[in-house]
Coordinates of C-alpha atoms and ligand atoms in Angstrom, one line a residue:
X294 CA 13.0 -15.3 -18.9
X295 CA 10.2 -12.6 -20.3
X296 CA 9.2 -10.0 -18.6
X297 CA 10.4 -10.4 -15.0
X298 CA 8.7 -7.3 -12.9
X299 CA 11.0 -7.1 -9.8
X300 CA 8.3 -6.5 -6.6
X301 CA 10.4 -5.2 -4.2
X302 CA 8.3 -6.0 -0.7
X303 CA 6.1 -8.5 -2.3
X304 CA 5.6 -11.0 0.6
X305 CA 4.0 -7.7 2.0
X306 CA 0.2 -7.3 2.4
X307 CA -0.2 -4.9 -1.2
X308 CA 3.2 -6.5 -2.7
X309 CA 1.3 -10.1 -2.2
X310 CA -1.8 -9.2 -3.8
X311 CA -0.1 -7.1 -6.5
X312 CA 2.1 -10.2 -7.6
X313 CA -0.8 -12.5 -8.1
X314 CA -2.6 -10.1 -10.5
X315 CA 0.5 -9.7 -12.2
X316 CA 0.9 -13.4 -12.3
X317 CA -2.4 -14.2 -13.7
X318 CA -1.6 -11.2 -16.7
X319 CA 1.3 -13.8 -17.5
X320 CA 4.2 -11.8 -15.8
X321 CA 7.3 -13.3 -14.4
X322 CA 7.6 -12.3 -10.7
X323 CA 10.9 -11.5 -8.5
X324 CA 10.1 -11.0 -4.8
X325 CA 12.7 -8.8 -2.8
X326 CA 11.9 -8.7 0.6
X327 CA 14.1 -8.5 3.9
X328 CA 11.0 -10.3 5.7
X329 CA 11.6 -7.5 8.2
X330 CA 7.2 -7.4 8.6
X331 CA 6.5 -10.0 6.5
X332 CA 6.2 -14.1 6.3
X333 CA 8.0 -16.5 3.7
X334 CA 5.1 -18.5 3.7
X335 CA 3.1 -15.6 1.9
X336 CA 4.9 -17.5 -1.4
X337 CA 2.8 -20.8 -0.4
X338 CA -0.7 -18.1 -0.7
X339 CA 0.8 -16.8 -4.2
X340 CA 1.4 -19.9 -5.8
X341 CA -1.7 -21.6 -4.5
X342 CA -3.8 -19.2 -5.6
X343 CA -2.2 -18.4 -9.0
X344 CA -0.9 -21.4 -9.8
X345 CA 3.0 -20.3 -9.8
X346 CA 5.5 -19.7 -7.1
X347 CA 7.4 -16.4 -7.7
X348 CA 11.2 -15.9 -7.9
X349 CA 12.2 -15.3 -4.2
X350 CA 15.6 -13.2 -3.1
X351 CA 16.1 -12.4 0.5
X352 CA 17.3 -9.2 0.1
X353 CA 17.9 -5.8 2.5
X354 CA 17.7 -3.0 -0.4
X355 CA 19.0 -0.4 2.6
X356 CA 22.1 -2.4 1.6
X357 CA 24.2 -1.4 -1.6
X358 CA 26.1 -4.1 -2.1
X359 CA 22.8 -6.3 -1.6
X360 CA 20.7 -4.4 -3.9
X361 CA 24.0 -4.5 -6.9
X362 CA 24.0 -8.0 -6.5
X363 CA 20.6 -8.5 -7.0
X364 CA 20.7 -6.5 -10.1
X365 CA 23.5 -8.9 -11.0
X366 CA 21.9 -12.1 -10.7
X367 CA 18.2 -11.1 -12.5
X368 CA 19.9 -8.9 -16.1
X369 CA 15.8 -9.7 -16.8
X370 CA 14.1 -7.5 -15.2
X371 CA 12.7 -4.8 -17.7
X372 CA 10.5 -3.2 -14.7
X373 CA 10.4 -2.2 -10.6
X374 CA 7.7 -2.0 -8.4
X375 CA 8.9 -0.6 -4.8
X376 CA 6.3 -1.8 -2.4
X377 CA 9.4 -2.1 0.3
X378 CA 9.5 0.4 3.0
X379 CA 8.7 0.3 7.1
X380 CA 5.6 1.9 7.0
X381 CA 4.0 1.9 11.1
X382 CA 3.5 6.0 11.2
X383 CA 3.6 5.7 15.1
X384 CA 7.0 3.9 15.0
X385 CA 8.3 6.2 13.0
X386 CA 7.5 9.3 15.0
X387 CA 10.0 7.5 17.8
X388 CA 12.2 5.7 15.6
X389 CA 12.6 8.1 12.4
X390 CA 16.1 7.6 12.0
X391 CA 15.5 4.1 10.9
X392 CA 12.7 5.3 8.5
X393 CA 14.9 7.6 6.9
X394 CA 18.3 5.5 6.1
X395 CA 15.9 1.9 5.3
X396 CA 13.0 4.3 3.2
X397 CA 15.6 6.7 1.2
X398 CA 18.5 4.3 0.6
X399 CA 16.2 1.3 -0.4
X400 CA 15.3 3.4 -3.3
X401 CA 18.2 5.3 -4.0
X402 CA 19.8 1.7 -4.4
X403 CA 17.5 0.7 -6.8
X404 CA 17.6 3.9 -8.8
X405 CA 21.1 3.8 -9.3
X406 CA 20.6 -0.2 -10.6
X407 CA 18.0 1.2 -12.7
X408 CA 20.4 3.5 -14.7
X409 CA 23.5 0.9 -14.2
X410 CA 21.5 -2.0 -15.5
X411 CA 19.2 0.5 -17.6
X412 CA 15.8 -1.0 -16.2
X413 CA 13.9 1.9 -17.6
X414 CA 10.2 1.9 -15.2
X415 CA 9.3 1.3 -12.1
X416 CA 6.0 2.1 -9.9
X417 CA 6.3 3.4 -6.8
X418 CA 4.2 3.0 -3.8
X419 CA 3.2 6.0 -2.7
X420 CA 0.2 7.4 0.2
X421 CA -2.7 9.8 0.3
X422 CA -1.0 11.0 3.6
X423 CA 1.3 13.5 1.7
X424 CA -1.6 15.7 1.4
X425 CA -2.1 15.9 5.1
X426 CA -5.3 17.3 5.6
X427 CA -6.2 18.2 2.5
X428 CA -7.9 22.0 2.0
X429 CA -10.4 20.8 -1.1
X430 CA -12.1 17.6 -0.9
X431 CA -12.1 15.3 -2.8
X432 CA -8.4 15.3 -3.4
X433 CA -7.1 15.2 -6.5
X434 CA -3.4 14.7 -7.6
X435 CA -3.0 18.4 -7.8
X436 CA -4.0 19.4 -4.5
X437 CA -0.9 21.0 -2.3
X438 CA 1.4 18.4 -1.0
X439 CA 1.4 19.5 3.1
X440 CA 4.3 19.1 5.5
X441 CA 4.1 15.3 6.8
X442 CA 2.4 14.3 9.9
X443 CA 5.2 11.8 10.6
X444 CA 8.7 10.6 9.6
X445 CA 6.8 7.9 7.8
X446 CA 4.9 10.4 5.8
X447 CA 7.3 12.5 4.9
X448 CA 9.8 9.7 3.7
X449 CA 7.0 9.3 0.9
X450 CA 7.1 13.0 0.2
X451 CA 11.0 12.7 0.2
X452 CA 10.9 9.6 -2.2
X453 CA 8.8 11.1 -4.7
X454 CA 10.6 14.1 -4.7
X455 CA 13.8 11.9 -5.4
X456 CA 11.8 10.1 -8.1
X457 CA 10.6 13.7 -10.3
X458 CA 14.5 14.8 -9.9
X459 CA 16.0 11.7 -11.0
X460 CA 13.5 11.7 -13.7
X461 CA 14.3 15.0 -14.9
X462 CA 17.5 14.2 -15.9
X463 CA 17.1 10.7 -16.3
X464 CA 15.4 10.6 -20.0
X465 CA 15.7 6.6 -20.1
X466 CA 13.3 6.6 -16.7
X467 CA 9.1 6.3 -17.1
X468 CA 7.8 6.6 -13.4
X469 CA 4.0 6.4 -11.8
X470 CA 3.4 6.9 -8.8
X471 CA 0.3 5.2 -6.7
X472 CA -0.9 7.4 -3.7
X473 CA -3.0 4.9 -2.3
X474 CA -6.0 5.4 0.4
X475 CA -6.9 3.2 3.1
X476 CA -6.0 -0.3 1.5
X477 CA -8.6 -2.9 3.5
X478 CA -9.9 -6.7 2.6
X479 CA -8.1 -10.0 1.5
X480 CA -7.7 -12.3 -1.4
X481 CA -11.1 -13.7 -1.7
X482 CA -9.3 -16.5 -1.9
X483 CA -8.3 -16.4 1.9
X484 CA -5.3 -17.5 0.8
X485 CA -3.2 -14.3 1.4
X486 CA -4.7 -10.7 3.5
X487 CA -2.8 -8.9 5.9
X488 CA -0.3 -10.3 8.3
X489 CA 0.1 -7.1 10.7
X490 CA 2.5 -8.0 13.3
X491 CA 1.9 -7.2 17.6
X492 CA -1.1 -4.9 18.0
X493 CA -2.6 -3.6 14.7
X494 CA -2.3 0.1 14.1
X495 CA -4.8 -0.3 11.5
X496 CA -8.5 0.2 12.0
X497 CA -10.0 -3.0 9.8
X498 CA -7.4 -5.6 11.7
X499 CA -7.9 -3.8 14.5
X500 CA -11.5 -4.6 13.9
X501 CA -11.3 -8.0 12.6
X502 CA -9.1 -9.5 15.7
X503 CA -11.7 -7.8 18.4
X504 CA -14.6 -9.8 16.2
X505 CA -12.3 -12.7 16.7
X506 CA -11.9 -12.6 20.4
X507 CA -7.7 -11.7 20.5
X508 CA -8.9 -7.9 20.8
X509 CA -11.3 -7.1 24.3
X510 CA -12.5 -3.9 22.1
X511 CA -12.0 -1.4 19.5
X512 CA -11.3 1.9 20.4
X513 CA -13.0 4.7 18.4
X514 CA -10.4 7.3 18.4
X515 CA -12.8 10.7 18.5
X516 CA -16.3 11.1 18.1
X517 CA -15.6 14.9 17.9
X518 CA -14.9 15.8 14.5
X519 CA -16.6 18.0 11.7
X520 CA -18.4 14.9 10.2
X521 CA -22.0 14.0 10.0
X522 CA -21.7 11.1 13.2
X523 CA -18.5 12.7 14.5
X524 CA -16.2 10.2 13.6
X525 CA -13.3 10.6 11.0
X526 CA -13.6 9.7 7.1
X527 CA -11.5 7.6 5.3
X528 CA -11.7 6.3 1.7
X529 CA -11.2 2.5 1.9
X530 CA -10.1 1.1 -1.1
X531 CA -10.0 -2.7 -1.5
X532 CA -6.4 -4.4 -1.7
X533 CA -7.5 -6.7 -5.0
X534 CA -8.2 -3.6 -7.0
X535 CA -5.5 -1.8 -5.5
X536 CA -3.2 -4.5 -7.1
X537 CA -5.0 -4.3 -10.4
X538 CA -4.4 -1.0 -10.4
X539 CA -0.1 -1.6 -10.3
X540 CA -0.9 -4.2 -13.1
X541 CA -2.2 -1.3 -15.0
X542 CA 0.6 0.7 -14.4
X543 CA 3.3 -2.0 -15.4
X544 CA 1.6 -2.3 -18.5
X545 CA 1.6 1.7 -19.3
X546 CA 5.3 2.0 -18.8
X547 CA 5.7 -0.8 -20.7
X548 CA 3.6 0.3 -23.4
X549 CA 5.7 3.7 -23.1
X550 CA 1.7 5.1 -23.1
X551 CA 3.1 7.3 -20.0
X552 CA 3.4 11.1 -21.2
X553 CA 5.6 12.4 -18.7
X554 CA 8.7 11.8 -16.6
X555 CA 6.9 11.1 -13.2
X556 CA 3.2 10.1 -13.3
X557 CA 1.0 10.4 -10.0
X558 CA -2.5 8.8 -9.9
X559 CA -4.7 8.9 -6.7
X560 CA -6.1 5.5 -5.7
X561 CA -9.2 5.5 -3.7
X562 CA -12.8 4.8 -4.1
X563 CA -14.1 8.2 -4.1
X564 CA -16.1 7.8 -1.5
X565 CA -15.5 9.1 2.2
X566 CA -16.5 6.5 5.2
X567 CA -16.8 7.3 8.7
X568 CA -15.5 4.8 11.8
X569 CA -18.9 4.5 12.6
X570 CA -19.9 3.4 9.1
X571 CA -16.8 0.8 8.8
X572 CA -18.1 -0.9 12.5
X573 CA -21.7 -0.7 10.9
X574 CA -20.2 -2.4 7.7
X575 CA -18.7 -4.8 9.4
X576 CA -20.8 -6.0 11.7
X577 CA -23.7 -6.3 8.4
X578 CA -21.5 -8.6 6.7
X579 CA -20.1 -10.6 9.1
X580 CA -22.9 -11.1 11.7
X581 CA -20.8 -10.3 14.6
X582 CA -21.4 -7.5 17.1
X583 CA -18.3 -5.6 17.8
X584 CA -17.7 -4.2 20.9
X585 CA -15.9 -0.7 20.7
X586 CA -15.8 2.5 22.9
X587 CA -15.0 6.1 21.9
X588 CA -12.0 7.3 23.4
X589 CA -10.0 10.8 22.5
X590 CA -8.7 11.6 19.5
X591 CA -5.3 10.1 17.8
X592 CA -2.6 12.7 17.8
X593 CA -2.0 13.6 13.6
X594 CA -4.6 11.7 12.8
X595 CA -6.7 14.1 9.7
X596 CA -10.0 14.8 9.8
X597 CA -11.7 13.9 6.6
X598 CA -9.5 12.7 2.9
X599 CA -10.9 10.3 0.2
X600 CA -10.0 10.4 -3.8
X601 CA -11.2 12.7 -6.7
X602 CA -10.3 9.7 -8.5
X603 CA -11.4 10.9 -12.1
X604 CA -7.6 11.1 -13.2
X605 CA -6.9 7.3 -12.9
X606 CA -10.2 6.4 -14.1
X607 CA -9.9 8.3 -17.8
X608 CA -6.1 8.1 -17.6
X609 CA -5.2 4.5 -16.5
X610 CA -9.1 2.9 -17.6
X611 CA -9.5 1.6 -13.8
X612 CA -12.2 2.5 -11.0
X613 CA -12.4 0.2 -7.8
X614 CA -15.3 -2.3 -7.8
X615 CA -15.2 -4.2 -4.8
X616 CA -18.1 -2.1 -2.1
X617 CA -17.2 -2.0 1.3
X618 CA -19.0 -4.8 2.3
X619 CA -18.0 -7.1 0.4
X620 CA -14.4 -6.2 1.4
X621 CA -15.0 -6.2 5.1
X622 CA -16.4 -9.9 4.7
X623 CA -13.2 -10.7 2.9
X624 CA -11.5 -9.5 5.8
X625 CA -13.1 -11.4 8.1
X626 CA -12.9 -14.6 6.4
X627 CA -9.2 -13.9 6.1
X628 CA -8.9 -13.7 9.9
X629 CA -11.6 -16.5 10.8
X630 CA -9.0 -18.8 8.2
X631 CA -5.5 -17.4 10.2
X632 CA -7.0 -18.2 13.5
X633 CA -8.5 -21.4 12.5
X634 CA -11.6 -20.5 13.5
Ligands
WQD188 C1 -8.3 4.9 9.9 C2 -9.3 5.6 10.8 C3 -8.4 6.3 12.9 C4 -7.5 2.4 14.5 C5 -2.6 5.1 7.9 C6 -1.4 5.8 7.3 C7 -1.5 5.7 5.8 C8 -1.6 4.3 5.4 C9 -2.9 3.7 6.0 C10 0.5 3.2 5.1 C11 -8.8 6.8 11.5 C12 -9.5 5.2 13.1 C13 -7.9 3.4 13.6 C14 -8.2 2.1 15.7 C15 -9.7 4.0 15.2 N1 -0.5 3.5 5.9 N2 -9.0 4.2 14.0 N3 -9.3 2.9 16.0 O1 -4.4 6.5 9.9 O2 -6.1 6.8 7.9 O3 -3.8 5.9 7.5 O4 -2.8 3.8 7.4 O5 0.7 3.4 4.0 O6 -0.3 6.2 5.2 O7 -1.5 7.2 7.6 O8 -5.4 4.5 8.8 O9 -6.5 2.5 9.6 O10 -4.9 3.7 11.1 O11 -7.1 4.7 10.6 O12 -10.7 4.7 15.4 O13 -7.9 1.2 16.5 O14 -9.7 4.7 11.8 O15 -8.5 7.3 13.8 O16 -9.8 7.8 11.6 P1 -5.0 6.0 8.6 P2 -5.9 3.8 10.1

């Protein structure tokens, strides 16, 4: 078997899109995934669309014995990228105990494989929300990391910490890792997107299941903030060049191009989008009129953060191209298609 890149969470809505572009590049795919928030049919999207079904292992990484075993059976795989982790920032505020033992021991499991079966690089998934709300904007990589607005957030902060200490002593380990934005949009396809389980926490499922009737409205969570229509700014970033980005990655650890222990690279679009201009977005390139109503504010929720992203295009030779219209349309043809409508 050649280069087998274990994606740890792949039947997940980044780890799905991220193992067809690595497919297509003519990697070997292992899928690790406890299908805690995810769907095994998710393989039946990959292999339609790229034309091969991925290695599949059912596996809880919070378990030791599970993780070693996994290790045991796959001696091919010469990379890592850790997409598995709970991830619902509301959850984890009354729940963080769970966030803490499943985030931290899932990778300290696979760290300690990493140096046992000396798997020298793995990519970790990583999120703008370690900056918190960030004092400079655009954010770049070297902006201060903040105390985290949630368990969630700070189990990233924690992780990457783990990561630059591991890799400080570790001289066999290369490490990136991806802080992304707001990951929005679907396989063009419409053969994979995101699967968010219950009520979305998201804003663009959130927004795509009101257009399709399961939602009675959006609710605009402040229209009080610093910003030139009052709503909040994100920097959507679309999940297909999201995933090219890890492929980029893989292949710079690979390459041993990376120059340092731990590698960080922002992942955004650069550009700042209101609520308001998401809805407006939306309804443009789907032809649908939303119906939404501003309500207070969401506690933690930051103001204004979107990507200096200068650093990963010069270093890694990537820039998102997908605008944000084009990705909201892929959205809603992703949600028309899983509600048969
Ligand atoms: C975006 C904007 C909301 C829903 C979170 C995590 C981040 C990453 C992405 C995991 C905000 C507004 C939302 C709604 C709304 N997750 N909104 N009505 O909070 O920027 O980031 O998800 O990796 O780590 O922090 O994303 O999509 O929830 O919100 O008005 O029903 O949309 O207030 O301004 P967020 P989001």
């Amino acid at each position: 078997m050649s280069k087998l890149i274990l994606v740890t969470g792949g039947t997940g809505y980044i780890g799905s899109h991220t193992c067809i572009e690595l497919m297509n590049e003519g990697f070997e795919v292992l899928i690790a995934d406890n299908l805690s928030n995810s769907d095994i049919s998710v393989l039946d999207g990959i292999e339609k669309t790229s034309g091969k079904r991925p290695f599949f292992e059912k596996v809880d990484l919070s378990d030791e014995t599970s993780t070693n075993l996994l290790f045991d059976k796959y001696p091919g795989i010469v990379a890592i990228i850790h997409f598995a982790a709970y991830k619902a920032v509301g959850e984890s505020v009354s729940i963080p105990l769970k966030y803490y033992y499943n985030n931290l021991n899932s990778l300290i499991h696979l760290l300690n494989n990493m140096e046992r079966k000396k798997v020298a690089n793995i990519v970790f998934s990583s999120s703008c929300t370690v900056y918190g709300e960030p004092d400079e904007l655009p954010v770049t990589e070297k902006a201060p990391i903040k105390p985290a607005s949630s368990p969630y957030g700070n189990t990233k902060q924690i992780c990457e910490e783990i990561l630059r200490d591991t890799g400080a002593v570790n001289e066999n380990l290369n490490i990136i890792s991806l802080r992304y934005f707001n990951p929005v949009g679907a396989h063009p396809s419409a053969n994979i997107g995101e699967l968010p389980l219950g009520v979305p926490n998201n804003l663009v499922p959130f927004i795509t299941q009101t257009a399709i009737g399961l939602r009675d409205e959006l609710k605009v969570f402040g229209s009080d903030y610093n910003t030139p229509d009052g709503t909040a700014i994100r920097d959507y970033i679309n999940v297909v060049d999201l995933a090219k980005a890890h492929v980029i990655a893989i292949k710079r650890l690979l390459g041993k191009a990376g120059k340092k222990k731990l590698e960080v690279f922002n992942l955004g679009t650069g550009r700042g989008v209101s609520v308001l201009e998401v809805i407006n977005a939306f309804e443009k390139a789907s032809g649908v009129k939303l119906k939404y109503k501003i309500v207070d504010r969401r506690e933690g929720d930051v103001e204004k953060v979107f990507a200096d992203t200068r650093f990963a295009n010069t270093e890694l030779g990537w820039k998102a191209e997908k605008n944000l219209e084009e990705t909201l349309a892929s959205a809603w043809k992703w949600e028309k298609k899983i509600r048969n409508k």
